[in-house]
mmCIF file of C-alpha atoms and ligand atoms in Angstrom:
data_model
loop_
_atom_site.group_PDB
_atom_site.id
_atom_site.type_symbol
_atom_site.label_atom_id
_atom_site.label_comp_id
_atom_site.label_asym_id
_atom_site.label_seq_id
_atom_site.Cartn_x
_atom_site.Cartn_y
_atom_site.Cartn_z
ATOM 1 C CA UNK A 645 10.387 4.006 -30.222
ATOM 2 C CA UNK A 646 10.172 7.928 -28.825
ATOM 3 C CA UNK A 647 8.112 8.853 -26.790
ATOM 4 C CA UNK A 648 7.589 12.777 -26.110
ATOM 5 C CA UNK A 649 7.751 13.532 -22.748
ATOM 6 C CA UNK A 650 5.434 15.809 -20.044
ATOM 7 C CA UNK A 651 4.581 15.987 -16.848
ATOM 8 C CA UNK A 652 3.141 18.125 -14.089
ATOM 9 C CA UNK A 653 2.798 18.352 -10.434
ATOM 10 C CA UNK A 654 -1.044 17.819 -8.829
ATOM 11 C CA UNK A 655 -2.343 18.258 -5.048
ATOM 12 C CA UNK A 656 -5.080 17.012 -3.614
ATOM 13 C CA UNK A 657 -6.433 18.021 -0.343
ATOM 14 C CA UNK A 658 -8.022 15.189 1.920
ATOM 15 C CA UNK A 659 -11.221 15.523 3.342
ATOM 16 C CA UNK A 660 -9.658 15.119 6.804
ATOM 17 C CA UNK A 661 -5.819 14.607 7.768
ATOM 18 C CA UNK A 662 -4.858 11.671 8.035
ATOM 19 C CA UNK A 663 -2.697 10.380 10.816
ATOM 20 C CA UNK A 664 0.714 9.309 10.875
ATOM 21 C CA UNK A 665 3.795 8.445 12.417
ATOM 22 C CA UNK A 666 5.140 11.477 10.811
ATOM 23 C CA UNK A 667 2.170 13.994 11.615
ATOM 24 C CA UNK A 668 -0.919 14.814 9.975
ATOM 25 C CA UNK A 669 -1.201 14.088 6.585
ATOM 26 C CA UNK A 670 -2.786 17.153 4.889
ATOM 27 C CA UNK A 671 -2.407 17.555 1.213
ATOM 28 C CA UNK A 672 -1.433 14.144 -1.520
ATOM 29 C CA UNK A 673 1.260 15.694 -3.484
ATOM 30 C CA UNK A 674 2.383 13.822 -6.961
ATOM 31 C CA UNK A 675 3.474 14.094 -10.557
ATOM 32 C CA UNK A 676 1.380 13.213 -13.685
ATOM 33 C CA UNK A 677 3.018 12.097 -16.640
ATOM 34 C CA UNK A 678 1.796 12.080 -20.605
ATOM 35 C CA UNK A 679 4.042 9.974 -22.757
ATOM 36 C CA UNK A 680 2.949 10.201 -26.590
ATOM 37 C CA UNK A 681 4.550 7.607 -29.004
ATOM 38 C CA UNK A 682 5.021 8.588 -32.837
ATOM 39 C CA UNK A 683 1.789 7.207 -33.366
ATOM 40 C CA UNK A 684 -0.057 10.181 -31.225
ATOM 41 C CA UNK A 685 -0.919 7.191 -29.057
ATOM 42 C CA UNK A 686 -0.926 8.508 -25.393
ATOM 43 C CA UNK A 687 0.235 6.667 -22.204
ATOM 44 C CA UNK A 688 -0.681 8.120 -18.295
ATOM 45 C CA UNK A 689 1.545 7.832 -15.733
ATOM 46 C CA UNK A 690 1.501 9.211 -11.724
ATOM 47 C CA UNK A 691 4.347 9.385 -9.192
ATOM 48 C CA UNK A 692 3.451 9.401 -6.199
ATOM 49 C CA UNK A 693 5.826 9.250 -3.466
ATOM 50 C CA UNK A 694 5.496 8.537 0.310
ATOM 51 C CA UNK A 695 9.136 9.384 1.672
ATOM 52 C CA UNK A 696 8.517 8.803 4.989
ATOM 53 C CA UNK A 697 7.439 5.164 3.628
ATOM 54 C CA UNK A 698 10.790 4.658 1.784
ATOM 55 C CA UNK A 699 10.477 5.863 -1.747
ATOM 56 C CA UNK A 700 12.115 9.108 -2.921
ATOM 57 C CA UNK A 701 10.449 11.956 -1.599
ATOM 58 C CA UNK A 702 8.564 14.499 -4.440
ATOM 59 C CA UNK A 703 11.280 16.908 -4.943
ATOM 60 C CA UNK A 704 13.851 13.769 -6.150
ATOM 61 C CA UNK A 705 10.911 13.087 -8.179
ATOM 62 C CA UNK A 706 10.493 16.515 -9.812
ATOM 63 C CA UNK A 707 14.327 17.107 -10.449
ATOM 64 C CA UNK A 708 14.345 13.658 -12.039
ATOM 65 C CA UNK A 709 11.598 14.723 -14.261
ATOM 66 C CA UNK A 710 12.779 18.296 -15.125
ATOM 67 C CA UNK A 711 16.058 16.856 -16.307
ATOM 68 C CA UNK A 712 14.618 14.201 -18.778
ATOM 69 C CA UNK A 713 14.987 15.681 -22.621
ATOM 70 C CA UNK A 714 11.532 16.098 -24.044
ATOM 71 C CA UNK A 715 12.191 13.273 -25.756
ATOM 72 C CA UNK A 716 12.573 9.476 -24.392
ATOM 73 C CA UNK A 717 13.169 5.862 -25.088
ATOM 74 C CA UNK A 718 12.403 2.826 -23.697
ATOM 75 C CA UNK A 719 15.744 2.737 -22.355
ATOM 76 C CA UNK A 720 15.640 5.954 -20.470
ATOM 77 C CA UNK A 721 12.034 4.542 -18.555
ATOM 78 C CA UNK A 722 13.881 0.388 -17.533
ATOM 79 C CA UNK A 723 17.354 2.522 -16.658
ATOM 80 C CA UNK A 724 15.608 4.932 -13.902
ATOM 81 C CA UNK A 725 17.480 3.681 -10.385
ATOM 82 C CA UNK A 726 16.209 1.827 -7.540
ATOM 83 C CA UNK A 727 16.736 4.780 -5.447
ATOM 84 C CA UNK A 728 13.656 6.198 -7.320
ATOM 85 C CA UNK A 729 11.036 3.813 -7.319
ATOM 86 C CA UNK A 730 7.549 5.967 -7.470
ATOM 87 C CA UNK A 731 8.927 7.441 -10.652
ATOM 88 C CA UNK A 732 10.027 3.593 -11.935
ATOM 89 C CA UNK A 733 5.764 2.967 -11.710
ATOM 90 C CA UNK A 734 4.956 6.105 -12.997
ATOM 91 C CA UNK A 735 7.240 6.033 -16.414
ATOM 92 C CA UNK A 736 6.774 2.266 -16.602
ATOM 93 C CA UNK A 737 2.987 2.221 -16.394
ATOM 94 C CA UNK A 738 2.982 5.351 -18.892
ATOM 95 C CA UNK A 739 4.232 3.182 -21.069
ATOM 96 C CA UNK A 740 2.081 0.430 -20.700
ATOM 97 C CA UNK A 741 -1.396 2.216 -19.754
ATOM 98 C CA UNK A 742 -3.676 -0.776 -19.142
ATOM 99 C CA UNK A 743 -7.011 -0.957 -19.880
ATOM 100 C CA UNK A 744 -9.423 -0.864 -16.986
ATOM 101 C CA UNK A 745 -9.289 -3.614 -14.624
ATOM 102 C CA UNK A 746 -12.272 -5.363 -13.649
ATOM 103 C CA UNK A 747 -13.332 -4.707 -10.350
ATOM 104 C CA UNK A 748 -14.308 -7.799 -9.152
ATOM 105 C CA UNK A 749 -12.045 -7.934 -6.668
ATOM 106 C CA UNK A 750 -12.991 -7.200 -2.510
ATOM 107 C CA UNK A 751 -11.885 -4.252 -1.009
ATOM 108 C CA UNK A 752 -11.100 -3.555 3.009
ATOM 109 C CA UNK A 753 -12.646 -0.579 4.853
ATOM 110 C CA UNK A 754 -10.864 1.049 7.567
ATOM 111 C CA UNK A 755 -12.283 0.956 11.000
ATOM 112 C CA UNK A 756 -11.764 4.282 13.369
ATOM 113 C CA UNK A 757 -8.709 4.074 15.942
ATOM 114 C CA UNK A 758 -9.932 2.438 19.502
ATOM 115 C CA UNK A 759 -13.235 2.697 21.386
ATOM 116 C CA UNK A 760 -15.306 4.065 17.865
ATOM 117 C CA UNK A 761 -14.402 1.105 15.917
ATOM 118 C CA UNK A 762 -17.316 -0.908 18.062
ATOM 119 C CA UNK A 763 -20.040 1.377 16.137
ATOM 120 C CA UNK A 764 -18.251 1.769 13.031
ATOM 121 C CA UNK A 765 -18.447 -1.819 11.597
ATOM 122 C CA UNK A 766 -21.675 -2.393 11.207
ATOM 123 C CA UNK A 767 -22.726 0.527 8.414
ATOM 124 C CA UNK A 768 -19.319 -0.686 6.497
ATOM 125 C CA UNK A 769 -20.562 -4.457 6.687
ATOM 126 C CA UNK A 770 -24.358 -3.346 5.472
ATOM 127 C CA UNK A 771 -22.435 -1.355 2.468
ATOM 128 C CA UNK A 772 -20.675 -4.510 1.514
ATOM 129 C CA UNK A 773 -17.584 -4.416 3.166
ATOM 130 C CA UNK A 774 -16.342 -8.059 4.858
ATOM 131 C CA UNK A 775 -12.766 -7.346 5.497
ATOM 132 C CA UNK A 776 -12.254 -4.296 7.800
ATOM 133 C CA UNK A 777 -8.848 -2.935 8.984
ATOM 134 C CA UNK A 778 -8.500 -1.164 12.560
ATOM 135 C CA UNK A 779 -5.025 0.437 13.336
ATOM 136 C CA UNK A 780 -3.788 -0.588 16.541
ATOM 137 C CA UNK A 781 -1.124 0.710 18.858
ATOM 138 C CA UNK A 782 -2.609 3.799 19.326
ATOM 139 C CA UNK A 783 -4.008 3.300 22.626
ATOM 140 C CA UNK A 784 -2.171 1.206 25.566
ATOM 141 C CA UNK A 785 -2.150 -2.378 24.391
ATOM 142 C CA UNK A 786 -4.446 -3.736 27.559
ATOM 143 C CA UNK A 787 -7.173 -1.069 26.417
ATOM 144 C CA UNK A 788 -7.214 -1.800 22.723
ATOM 145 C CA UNK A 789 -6.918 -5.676 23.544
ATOM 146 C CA UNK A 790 -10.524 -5.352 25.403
ATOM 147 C CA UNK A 791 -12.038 -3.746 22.543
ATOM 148 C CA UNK A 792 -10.331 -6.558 20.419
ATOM 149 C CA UNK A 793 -12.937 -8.672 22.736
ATOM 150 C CA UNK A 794 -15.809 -6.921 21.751
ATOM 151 C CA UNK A 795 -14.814 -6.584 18.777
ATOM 152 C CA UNK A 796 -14.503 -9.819 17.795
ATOM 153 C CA UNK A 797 -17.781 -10.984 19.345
ATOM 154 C CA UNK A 798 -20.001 -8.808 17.597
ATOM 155 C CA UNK A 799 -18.701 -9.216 14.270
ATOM 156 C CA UNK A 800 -20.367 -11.470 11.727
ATOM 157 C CA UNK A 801 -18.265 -14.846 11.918
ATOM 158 C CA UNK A 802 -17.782 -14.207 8.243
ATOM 159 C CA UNK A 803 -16.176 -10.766 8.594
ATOM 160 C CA UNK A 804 -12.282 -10.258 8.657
ATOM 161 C CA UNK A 805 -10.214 -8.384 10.525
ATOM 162 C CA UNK A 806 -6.884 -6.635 9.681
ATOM 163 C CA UNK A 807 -4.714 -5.359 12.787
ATOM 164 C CA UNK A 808 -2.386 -2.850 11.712
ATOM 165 C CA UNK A 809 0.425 -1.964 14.217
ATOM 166 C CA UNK A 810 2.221 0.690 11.910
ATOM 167 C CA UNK A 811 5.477 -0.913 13.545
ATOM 168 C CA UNK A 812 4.130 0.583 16.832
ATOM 169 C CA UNK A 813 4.563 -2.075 19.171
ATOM 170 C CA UNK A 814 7.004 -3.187 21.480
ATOM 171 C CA UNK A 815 8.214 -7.025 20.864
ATOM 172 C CA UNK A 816 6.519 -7.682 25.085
ATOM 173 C CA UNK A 817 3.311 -5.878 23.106
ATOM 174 C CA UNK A 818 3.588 -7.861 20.358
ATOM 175 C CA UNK A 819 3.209 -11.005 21.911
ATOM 176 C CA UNK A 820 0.511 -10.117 23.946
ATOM 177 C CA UNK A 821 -1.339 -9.397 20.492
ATOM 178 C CA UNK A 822 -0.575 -12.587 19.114
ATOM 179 C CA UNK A 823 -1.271 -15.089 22.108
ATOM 180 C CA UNK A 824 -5.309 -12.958 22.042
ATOM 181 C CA UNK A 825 -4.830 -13.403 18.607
ATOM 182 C CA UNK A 826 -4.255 -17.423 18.990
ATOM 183 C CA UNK A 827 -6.732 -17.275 22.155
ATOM 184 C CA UNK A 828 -9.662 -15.954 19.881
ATOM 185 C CA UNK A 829 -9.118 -17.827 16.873
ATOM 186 C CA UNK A 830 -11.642 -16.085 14.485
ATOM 187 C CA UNK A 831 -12.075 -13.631 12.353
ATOM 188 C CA UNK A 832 -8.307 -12.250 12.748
ATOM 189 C CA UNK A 833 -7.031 -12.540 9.241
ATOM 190 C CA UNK A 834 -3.365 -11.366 9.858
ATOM 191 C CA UNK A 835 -1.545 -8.905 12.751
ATOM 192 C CA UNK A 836 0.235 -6.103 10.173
ATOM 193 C CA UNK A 837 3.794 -4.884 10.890
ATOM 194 C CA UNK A 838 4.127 -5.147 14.868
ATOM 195 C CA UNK A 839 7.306 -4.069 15.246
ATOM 196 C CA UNK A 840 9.768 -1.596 13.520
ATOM 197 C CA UNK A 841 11.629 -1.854 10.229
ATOM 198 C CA UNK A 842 14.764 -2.491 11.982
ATOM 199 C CA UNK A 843 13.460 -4.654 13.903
ATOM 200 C CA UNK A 844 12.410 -7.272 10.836
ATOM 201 C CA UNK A 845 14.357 -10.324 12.132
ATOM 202 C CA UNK A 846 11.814 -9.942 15.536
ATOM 203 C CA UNK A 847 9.103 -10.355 13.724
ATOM 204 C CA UNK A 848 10.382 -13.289 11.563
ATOM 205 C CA UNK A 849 11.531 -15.208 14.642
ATOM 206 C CA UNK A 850 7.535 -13.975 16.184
ATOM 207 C CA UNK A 851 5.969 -15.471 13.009
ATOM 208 C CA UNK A 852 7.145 -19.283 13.508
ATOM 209 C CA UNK A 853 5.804 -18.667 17.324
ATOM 210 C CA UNK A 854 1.968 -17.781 16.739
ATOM 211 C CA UNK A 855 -0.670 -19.491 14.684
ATOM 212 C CA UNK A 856 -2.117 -16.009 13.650
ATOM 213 C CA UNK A 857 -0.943 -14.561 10.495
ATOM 214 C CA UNK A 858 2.042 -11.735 10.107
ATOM 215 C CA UNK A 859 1.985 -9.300 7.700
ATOM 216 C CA UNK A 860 5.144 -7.195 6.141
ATOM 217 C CA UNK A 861 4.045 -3.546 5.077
ATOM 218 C CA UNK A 862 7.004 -0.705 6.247
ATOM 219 C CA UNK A 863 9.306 -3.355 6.013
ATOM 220 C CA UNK A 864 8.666 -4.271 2.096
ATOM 221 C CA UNK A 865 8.582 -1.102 1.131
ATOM 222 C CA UNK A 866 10.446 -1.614 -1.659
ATOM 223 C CA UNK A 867 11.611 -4.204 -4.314
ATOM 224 C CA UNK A 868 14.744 -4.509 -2.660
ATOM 225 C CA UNK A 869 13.331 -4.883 0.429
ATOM 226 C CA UNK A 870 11.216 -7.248 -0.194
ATOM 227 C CA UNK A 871 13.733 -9.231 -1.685
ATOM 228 C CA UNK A 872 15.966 -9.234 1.677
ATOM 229 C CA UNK A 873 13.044 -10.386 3.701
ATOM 230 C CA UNK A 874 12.421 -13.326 1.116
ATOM 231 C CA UNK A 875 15.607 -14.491 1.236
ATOM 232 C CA UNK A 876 16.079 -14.051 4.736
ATOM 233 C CA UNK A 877 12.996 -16.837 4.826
ATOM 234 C CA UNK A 878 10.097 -14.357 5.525
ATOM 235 C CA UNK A 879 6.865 -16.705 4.135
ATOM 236 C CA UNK A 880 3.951 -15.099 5.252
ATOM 237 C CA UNK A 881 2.298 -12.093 4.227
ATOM 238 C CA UNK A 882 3.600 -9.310 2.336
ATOM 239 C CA UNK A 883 1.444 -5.793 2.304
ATOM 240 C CA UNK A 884 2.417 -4.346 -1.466
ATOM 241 C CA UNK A 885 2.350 -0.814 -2.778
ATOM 242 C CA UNK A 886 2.427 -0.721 -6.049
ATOM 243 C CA UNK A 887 2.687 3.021 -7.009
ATOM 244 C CA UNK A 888 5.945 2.968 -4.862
ATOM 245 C CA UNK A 889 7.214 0.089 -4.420
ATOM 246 C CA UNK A 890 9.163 0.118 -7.850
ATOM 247 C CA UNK A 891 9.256 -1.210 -11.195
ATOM 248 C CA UNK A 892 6.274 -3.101 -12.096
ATOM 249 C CA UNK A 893 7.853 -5.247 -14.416
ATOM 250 C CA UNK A 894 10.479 -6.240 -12.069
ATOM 251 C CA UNK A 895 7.332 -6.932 -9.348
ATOM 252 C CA UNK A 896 5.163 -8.674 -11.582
ATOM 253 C CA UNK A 897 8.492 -11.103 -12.464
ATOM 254 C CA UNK A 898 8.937 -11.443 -8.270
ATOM 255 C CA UNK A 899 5.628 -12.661 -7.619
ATOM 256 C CA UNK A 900 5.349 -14.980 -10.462
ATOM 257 C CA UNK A 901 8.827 -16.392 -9.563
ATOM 258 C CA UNK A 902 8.417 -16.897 -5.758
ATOM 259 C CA UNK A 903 4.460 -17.476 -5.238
ATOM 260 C CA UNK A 904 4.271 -15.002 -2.571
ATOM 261 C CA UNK A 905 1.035 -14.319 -0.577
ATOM 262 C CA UNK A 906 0.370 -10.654 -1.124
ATOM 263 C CA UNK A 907 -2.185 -8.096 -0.466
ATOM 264 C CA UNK A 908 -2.145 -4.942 -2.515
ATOM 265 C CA UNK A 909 -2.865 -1.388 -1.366
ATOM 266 C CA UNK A 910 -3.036 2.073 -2.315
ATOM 267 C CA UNK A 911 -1.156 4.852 -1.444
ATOM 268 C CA UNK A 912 -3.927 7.862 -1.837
ATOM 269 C CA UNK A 913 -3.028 8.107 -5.380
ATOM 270 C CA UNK A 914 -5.007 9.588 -7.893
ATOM 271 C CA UNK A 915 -7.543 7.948 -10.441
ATOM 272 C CA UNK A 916 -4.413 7.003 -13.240
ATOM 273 C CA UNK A 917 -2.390 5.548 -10.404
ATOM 274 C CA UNK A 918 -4.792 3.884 -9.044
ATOM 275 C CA UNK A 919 -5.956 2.327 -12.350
ATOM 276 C CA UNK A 920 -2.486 0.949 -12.973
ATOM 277 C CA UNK A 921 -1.873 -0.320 -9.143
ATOM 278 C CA UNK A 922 -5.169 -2.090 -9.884
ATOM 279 C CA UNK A 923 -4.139 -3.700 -12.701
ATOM 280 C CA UNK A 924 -0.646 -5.478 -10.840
ATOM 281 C CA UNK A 925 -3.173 -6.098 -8.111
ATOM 282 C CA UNK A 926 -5.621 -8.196 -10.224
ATOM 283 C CA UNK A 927 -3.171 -10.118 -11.880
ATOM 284 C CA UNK A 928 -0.862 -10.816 -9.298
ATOM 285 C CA UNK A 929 -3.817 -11.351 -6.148
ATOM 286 C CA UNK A 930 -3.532 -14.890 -4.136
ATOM 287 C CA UNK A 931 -5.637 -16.478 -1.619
ATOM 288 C CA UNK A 932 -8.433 -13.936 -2.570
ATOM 289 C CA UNK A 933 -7.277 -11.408 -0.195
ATOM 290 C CA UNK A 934 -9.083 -7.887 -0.022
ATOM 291 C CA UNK A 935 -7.191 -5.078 -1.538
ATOM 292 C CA UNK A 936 -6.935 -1.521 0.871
ATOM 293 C CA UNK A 937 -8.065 0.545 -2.029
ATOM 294 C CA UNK A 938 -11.162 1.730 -0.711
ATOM 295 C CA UNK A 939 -10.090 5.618 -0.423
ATOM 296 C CA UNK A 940 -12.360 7.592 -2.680
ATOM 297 C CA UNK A 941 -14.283 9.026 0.517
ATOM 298 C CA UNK A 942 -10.756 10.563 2.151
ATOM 299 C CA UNK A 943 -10.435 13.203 -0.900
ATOM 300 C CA UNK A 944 -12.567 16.239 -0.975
ATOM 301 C CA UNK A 945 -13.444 15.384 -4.940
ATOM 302 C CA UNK A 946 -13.116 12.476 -7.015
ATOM 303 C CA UNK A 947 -10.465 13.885 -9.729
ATOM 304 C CA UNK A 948 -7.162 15.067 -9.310
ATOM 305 C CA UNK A 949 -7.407 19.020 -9.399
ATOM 306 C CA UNK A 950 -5.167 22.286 -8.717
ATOM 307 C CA UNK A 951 -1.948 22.517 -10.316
ATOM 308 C CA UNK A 952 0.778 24.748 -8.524
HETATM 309 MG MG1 MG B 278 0.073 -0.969 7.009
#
């Protein structure tokens, strides 16, 4: 089958900037793509890259793009490389729009950085929330580990709470984390990425030391990455990205294969990523565990608007 080929490039602005290891965060840059089969049947697709994250970064995206024929195959979408994984999700969910998944599924919210997080909570928990997500490492470990405290005592003992370390921490850090972690004993439902990408063999030897949960995110960034960290034994819990993580075929055949305890989360795409990063997410969700996909309130409008 042919499919003719289009695409162009979208921003969106976010409401505020978000916060990164690599600066603010001002603007969600990506590619949408039309695929129409001989049947005027029509396929969406987005590529949306995080480079500082590990997939390609927008421009290897764009020159990938501009250098297709207006014409493609099957062929053309399974042979994109590894080294482009955003656009492997893009072209391969084109292909295979899905219908819209239900939503049935439980979302996290993300709590404000330190001190803020104590009042934040409870209007999240009243709008439905349960599973809540506070980024840690920000502040000195002894400060954020007193709010932990609080923290933990006034939320409901049915409430969860995701720690997310960004690879922030220092392995000394780390372990204080996990031993208040192990001391408290409730509501913690996994520490995320303590340590540094390079550092991934730390945090496997830190996971068979702790009762509390570990979770993989900038480590797995990829499908080859994730594979490494399997084989290297890594059994606990892996923090997906669909939209650039890589071929969803090639996940969906991973995670079937191996059983592996994932959570699914979003990378600020827009409305037909998101659909289609749903859609792996529903059928490929464990151990009902919340997805991060609750991001609607960071863009300034609901759609995708302003070309270049
Ligand atoms: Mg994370």
């Amino acid at each position: 089958m042919n499919y003719k080929f289009e695409f162009r490039p979208y921003q969106r602005k976010f409401v505020r900037g978000i916060a990164t290891s690599h600066g603010i965060w001002e603007i969600r840059e990506g590619i949408i793509l039309r695929l129409t089969d001989e049947t005027n049947k029509i396929g969406w697709g987005e590529i949306a890259p995080i480079s500082w994250f590990g997939s390609e970064t927008l421009a290897q995206a764009w020159d990938f793009c501009r250098q297709l024929p207006k014409e493609i195959t099957e062929e053309t979408i399974f042979s994109i490389p590894d080294q482009l994984p955003a656009c492997q999700f893009g072209f391969e969910s084109a292909l295979f729009s899905p219908p819209t998944p239900s939503t049935s599924l439980t979302h996290s919210a993300l709590l404000p950085t330190g001190e803020a997080a104590l009042q934040a909570w409870e209007n999240l928990w009243q709008q439905g929330y349960s599973t809540f997500k506070w980024k840690i490492g920000v502040y000195p470990t002894p400060v954020e580990l007193k709010i932990l405290d609080l923290l933990t005592q006034s939320l409901p003992t049915s409430a969860k709470l995701r720690l997310d370390a960004n690879g922030g921490l220092k392995e000394e850090e780390a372990k204080l984390w996990l031993e208040s972690c192990d001391r408290l004993n409730t509501n913690i439902e996994f520490l995320e990425q303590p340590l540094s990408v390079d550092q991934f063999l730390q945090i496997l030897e830190l996971s068979k030391c702790y009762k509390t949960a570990i979770a993989l995110d900038e480590s797995v960034a990829t499908l080859p990455q994730l594979e490494y960290c399997f084989q290297q034994g890594w059994r606990g819990i892996f923090v997906i990205k669909p939209a650039i993580i890589g071929s969803p075929s090639q996940l969906r055949q991973f995670c079937q294969q191996h059983e592996i305890d994932a959570v699914f989360s979003s990378v600020f795409e827009t409305s037909i990523g998101r659909k289609a990063a749903l859609q792996i997410a529903v059928e490929l969700s464990r151990h009902n565990r919340a997805m991060g996909f609750g991001i609607n309130h960071y863009f300034a409008e609901d759609e995708e608007s302003g070309t270049r």
